[in-house]
Amino acid sequence: EAGVTQFPSHSVIEKGQTVTLRCDPISGHDNLYWYRRVMGKEIKFLLHFVKESKQDESGMPNNRFLAERTGGTYSTLKVQPAELEDSGVYFCASSQERGSHGYTFGSGTRLTVV
Amino acid sequence: DAKTTQPTSMDCAEGRAANLPCNHSTISGNEYVYWYRQIHSQGPQYIIHGLKNNETNEMASLIITEDRKSSTLILPHATLRDTAVYYCIVGGGGTSYGKLTFGQGTILTVHP
């Protein structure tokens, strides 16, 4: 079984530019989550999709962040425009059942804004 | 904010059992205890979870006290590859359903 795949693994962009991160969950997993760790801080929840619908987006930091999940399959997280404080590692996770049982995380995308 | 308290770091000799404690005195009746770990530069990895009873799987054992205010993750025979940050997380019920709240975790170092 393929795991959760994230692309790109690394991205370096200039402040003010746009970056789009992609996550492919495990096939058949309706639940998809985005988390991030910014420098020196804890891993923080961003949002949760159930299929194509946003179940909980309480962790999204501001309106520069836009998450989509077209057709309930892969998801994208766009940052526009990127700021220096957006630098960090962005993780995607998926699960078959709602709730925290046995999430599978991807390896993350390391975003550096310069 | 995380609802758990863990030691910042611990050491363990290779081949010995690693016992990682966690306090969660404010846990509510419908919340589970989850353990995840993060090995350097990888995404968090699920280890085990439990509600009231002790649990065991191929990776570890989870011992939950009767009052559910604390728990211990046991890695029975630690290897060098078990060196990681271990997170004890309480959730899975109520408004936190579907959301993991990570704390600082315990840095476990397994040495030869």
CSV table of C-alpha atoms in Angstrom, one decimal:
chain,number,residue,atom,x,y,z
A,1,GLU,CA,0.0,0.0,0.0
A,2,ALA,CA,1.4,3.4,-1.0
A,3,GLY,CA,1.7,5.8,1.8
A,4,VAL,CA,0.9,9.5,2.0
A,5,THR,CA,2.9,11.3,-0.7
A,6,GLN,CA,3.8,15.0,-0.5
A,7,PHE,CA,5.3,17.1,-3.2
A,8,PRO,CA,7.6,18.9,-3.4
A,9,SER,CA,9.9,17.7,-0.6
A,10,HIS,CA,11.6,21.0,-0.4
A,11,SER,CA,10.7,24.5,-1.7
A,12,VAL,CA,12.6,27.7,-1.5
A,13,ILE,CA,10.7,30.8,-2.6
A,14,GLU,CA,11.1,34.5,-2.1
A,15,LYS,CA,8.8,36.6,0.1
A,16,GLY,CA,5.7,37.6,-1.8
A,17,GLN,CA,5.7,34.7,-4.2
A,18,THR,CA,3.1,31.9,-4.3
A,19,VAL,CA,3.7,28.3,-3.5
A,20,THR,CA,1.4,25.3,-3.8
A,21,LEU,CA,2.0,22.1,-1.8
A,22,ARG,CA,0.4,18.9,-2.8
A,23,CYS,CA,-0.7,15.9,-0.8
A,24,ASP,CA,-1.8,12.5,-2.1
A,25,PRO,CA,-3.5,10.5,0.7
A,26,ILE,CA,-3.7,6.8,0.9
A,27,SER,CA,-6.2,5.6,-1.6
A,28,GLY,CA,-9.6,5.2,0.0
A,29,HIS,CA,-8.9,7.5,2.9
A,30,ASP,CA,-11.7,10.0,3.2
A,31,ASN,CA,-10.0,12.0,5.9
A,32,LEU,CA,-7.1,14.3,5.1
A,33,TYR,CA,-5.3,16.6,7.4
A,34,TRP,CA,-2.7,19.4,7.1
A,35,TYR,CA,-0.3,20.2,9.9
A,36,ARG,CA,2.8,22.3,10.1
A,37,ARG,CA,5.8,22.9,12.3
A,38,VAL,CA,7.4,26.3,12.1
A,39,MET,CA,10.9,26.9,13.5
A,40,GLY,CA,11.2,26.1,17.1
A,41,LYS,CA,7.5,25.5,17.6
A,42,GLU,CA,5.3,22.4,18.1
A,43,ILE,CA,3.5,20.6,15.3
A,44,LYS,CA,0.2,22.5,14.8
A,45,PHE,CA,-3.1,21.4,13.2
A,46,LEU,CA,-4.2,23.4,10.2
A,47,LEU,CA,-7.3,21.8,8.8
A,48,HIS,CA,-9.2,18.6,8.2
A,49,PHE,CA,-11.0,17.5,5.1
A,50,VAL,CA,-13.7,14.8,4.9
A,51,LYS,CA,-13.7,13.9,1.2
A,52,GLU,CA,-13.9,17.3,-0.6
A,53,SER,CA,-15.5,19.2,2.4
A,54,LYS,CA,-13.6,21.2,5.0
A,55,GLN,CA,-14.6,19.7,8.3
A,56,ASP,CA,-12.4,21.9,10.5
A,57,GLU,CA,-10.2,24.7,9.4
A,58,SER,CA,-9.7,26.3,12.8
A,59,GLY,CA,-5.9,26.0,12.5
A,60,MET,CA,-5.5,28.0,9.3
A,61,PRO,CA,-3.3,31.0,10.3
A,62,ASN,CA,-4.8,33.6,8.0
A,63,ASN,CA,-6.4,34.2,4.6
A,64,ARG,CA,-3.1,33.8,2.7
A,65,PHE,CA,-3.5,30.1,3.1
A,66,LEU,CA,-6.0,28.3,0.9
A,67,ALA,CA,-6.6,24.5,1.0
A,68,GLU,CA,-8.5,22.5,-1.6
A,69,ARG,CA,-9.3,18.9,-2.1
A,70,THR,CA,-10.7,18.4,-5.6
A,71,GLY,CA,-13.0,15.4,-6.0
A,72,GLY,CA,-12.0,14.2,-2.6
A,73,THR,CA,-8.7,12.8,-3.7
A,74,TYR,CA,-5.5,14.8,-3.5
A,75,SER,CA,-5.3,18.1,-1.7
A,76,THR,CA,-3.3,21.3,-2.3
A,77,LEU,CA,-2.3,24.0,0.1
A,78,LYS,CA,-1.5,27.3,-1.5
A,79,VAL,CA,0.3,30.1,0.3
A,80,GLN,CA,-0.2,33.5,-1.4
A,81,PRO,CA,1.7,35.7,-0.9
A,82,ALA,CA,4.3,33.9,1.2
A,83,GLU,CA,5.8,35.6,4.2
A,84,LEU,CA,9.0,34.8,6.1
A,85,GLU,CA,7.1,33.4,9.1
A,86,ASP,CA,5.6,30.7,6.8
A,87,SER,CA,8.8,28.9,6.7
A,88,GLY,CA,8.6,25.4,8.2
A,89,VAL,CA,7.7,21.9,7.5
A,90,TYR,CA,4.1,21.2,6.3
A,91,PHE,CA,2.8,17.7,6.9
A,92,CYS,CA,-0.2,16.0,5.4
A,93,ALA,CA,-1.9,13.0,7.0
A,94,SER,CA,-4.8,10.7,6.1
A,95,SER,CA,-7.0,8.3,7.9
A,96,GLN,CA,-9.8,5.9,6.9
A,97,GLU,CA,-11.9,6.6,10.0
A,98,ARG,CA,-12.6,10.0,11.4
A,99,GLY,CA,-10.8,10.6,14.6
A,100,SER,CA,-7.2,10.2,15.6
A,101,HIS,CA,-6.8,6.4,15.3
A,102,GLY,CA,-3.8,5.5,13.2
A,103,TYR,CA,-3.2,8.6,11.1
A,104,THR,CA,-0.6,8.1,8.4
A,105,PHE,CA,1.6,11.1,7.9
A,106,GLY,CA,3.6,12.0,4.8
A,107,SER,CA,7.3,13.0,5.0
A,108,GLY,CA,6.4,16.6,4.8
A,109,THR,CA,7.3,19.6,2.6
A,110,ARG,CA,10.1,21.8,3.9
A,111,LEU,CA,9.2,25.4,2.9
A,112,THR,CA,11.8,28.1,3.1
A,113,VAL,CA,10.7,31.7,2.4
A,114,VAL,CA,13.7,34.1,1.9
B,1,ASP,CA,-2.6,23.8,24.2
B,2,ALA,CA,-1.4,20.3,24.7
B,3,LYS,CA,-3.1,18.5,27.5
B,4,THR,CA,-0.2,16.3,28.4
B,5,THR,CA,3.1,16.6,30.3
B,6,GLN,CA,6.2,14.6,29.3
B,7,PRO,CA,9.8,14.7,30.3
B,8,THR,CA,11.9,16.7,27.9
B,9,SER,CA,14.4,13.9,27.3
B,10,MET,CA,15.3,10.4,28.3
B,11,ASP,CA,18.1,8.0,27.6
B,12,CYS,CA,18.0,4.2,27.2
B,13,ALA,CA,20.6,1.5,26.5
B,14,GLU,CA,20.1,-0.6,23.4
B,15,GLY,CA,18.3,-3.8,24.1
B,16,ARG,CA,16.8,-2.5,27.3
B,17,ALA,CA,13.2,-1.5,27.8
B,18,ALA,CA,12.4,2.2,27.3
B,19,ASN,CA,9.6,3.4,29.6
B,20,LEU,CA,8.2,6.8,28.6
B,21,PRO,CA,5.8,8.5,31.1
B,22,CYS,CA,3.0,10.9,30.3
B,23,ASN,CA,0.7,12.8,32.6
B,24,HIS,CA,-2.8,13.7,31.4
B,25,SER,CA,-4.6,14.7,34.6
B,26,THR,CA,-7.4,16.6,32.7
B,27,ILE,CA,-8.3,13.8,30.4
B,28,SER,CA,-12.1,13.4,29.9
B,29,GLY,CA,-14.0,10.2,29.8
B,30,ASN,CA,-14.3,9.9,26.0
B,31,GLU,CA,-10.7,10.9,25.2
B,32,TYR,CA,-8.1,8.4,24.0
B,33,VAL,CA,-4.4,8.4,24.7
B,34,TYR,CA,-2.3,8.3,21.6
B,35,TRP,CA,1.4,7.9,21.1
B,36,TYR,CA,3.2,9.0,18.0
B,37,ARG,CA,6.9,9.4,17.3
B,38,GLN,CA,8.9,11.5,14.9
B,39,ILE,CA,12.3,10.3,13.6
B,40,HIS,CA,14.4,13.1,12.3
B,41,SER,CA,13.2,14.6,9.1
B,42,GLN,CA,10.3,12.2,8.7
B,43,GLY,CA,6.6,12.7,9.4
B,44,PRO,CA,5.1,11.6,12.7
B,45,GLN,CA,4.5,7.8,13.0
B,46,TYR,CA,1.5,6.3,14.8
B,47,ILE,CA,2.6,3.9,17.6
B,48,ILE,CA,-0.4,2.9,19.7
B,49,HIS,CA,-3.5,4.2,21.4
B,50,GLY,CA,-5.8,3.3,24.2
B,51,LEU,CA,-8.9,4.3,26.2
B,52,LYS,CA,-8.9,2.5,29.5
B,53,ASN,CA,-7.3,-0.9,29.1
B,54,ASN,CA,-3.6,-1.6,28.6
B,55,GLU,CA,-2.8,-2.2,24.9
B,56,THR,CA,0.0,-4.0,23.1
B,57,ASN,CA,1.0,-4.2,19.5
B,58,GLU,CA,4.1,-5.2,17.5
B,59,MET,CA,5.7,-1.9,18.3
B,60,ALA,CA,5.0,-1.2,21.9
B,61,SER,CA,2.8,-1.5,25.0
B,62,LEU,CA,0.7,1.2,26.6
B,63,ILE,CA,-0.1,1.1,30.3
B,64,ILE,CA,-2.8,3.4,31.4
B,65,THR,CA,-3.4,4.0,35.1
B,66,GLU,CA,-6.8,3.1,36.6
B,67,ASP,CA,-7.7,6.8,37.1
B,68,ARG,CA,-6.5,7.5,33.5
B,69,LYS,CA,-4.5,10.5,34.7
B,70,SER,CA,-1.2,9.1,33.4
B,71,SER,CA,0.2,6.4,31.1
B,72,THR,CA,3.5,4.8,30.1
B,73,LEU,CA,4.7,3.8,26.7
B,74,ILE,CA,7.0,0.8,26.8
B,75,LEU,CA,9.4,-0.1,24.0
B,76,PRO,CA,10.4,-3.6,25.2
B,77,HIS,CA,13.7,-3.9,23.5
B,78,ALA,CA,14.9,-0.5,22.3
B,79,THR,CA,17.1,-0.3,19.3
B,80,LEU,CA,19.2,2.6,17.9
B,81,ARG,CA,16.5,3.2,15.3
B,82,ASP,CA,14.0,4.0,18.1
B,83,THR,CA,15.8,7.2,18.8
B,84,ALA,CA,13.1,9.8,18.1
B,85,VAL,CA,10.8,12.4,19.6
B,86,TYR,CA,7.8,10.6,21.2
B,87,TYR,CA,4.5,12.4,21.6
B,88,CYS,CA,1.8,11.6,24.0
B,89,ILE,CA,-1.5,13.0,22.8
B,90,VAL,CA,-4.9,13.1,24.3
B,91,GLY,CA,-7.9,13.5,22.0
B,92,GLY,CA,-10.3,11.7,19.7
B,93,GLY,CA,-13.4,12.8,21.5
B,94,GLY,CA,-15.7,15.8,21.6
B,95,THR,CA,-14.6,19.0,19.8
B,96,SER,CA,-11.1,17.7,19.3
B,97,TYR,CA,-12.4,14.8,17.2
B,98,GLY,CA,-10.1,14.4,14.2
B,99,LYS,CA,-7.4,16.8,15.5
B,100,LEU,CA,-4.1,16.0,17.2
B,101,THR,CA,-2.7,18.5,19.6
B,102,PHE,CA,1.1,17.9,19.7
B,103,GLY,CA,3.1,19.0,22.7
B,104,GLN,CA,6.9,19.2,22.9
B,105,GLY,CA,7.3,15.5,23.3
B,106,THR,CA,10.1,13.4,24.8
B,107,ILE,CA,13.4,13.1,23.0
B,108,LEU,CA,14.4,9.5,23.5
B,109,THR,CA,18.0,8.7,22.8
B,110,VAL,CA,19.0,5.0,22.6
B,111,HIS,CA,22.7,4.5,23.0
B,112,PRO,CA,24.9,1.4,22.3
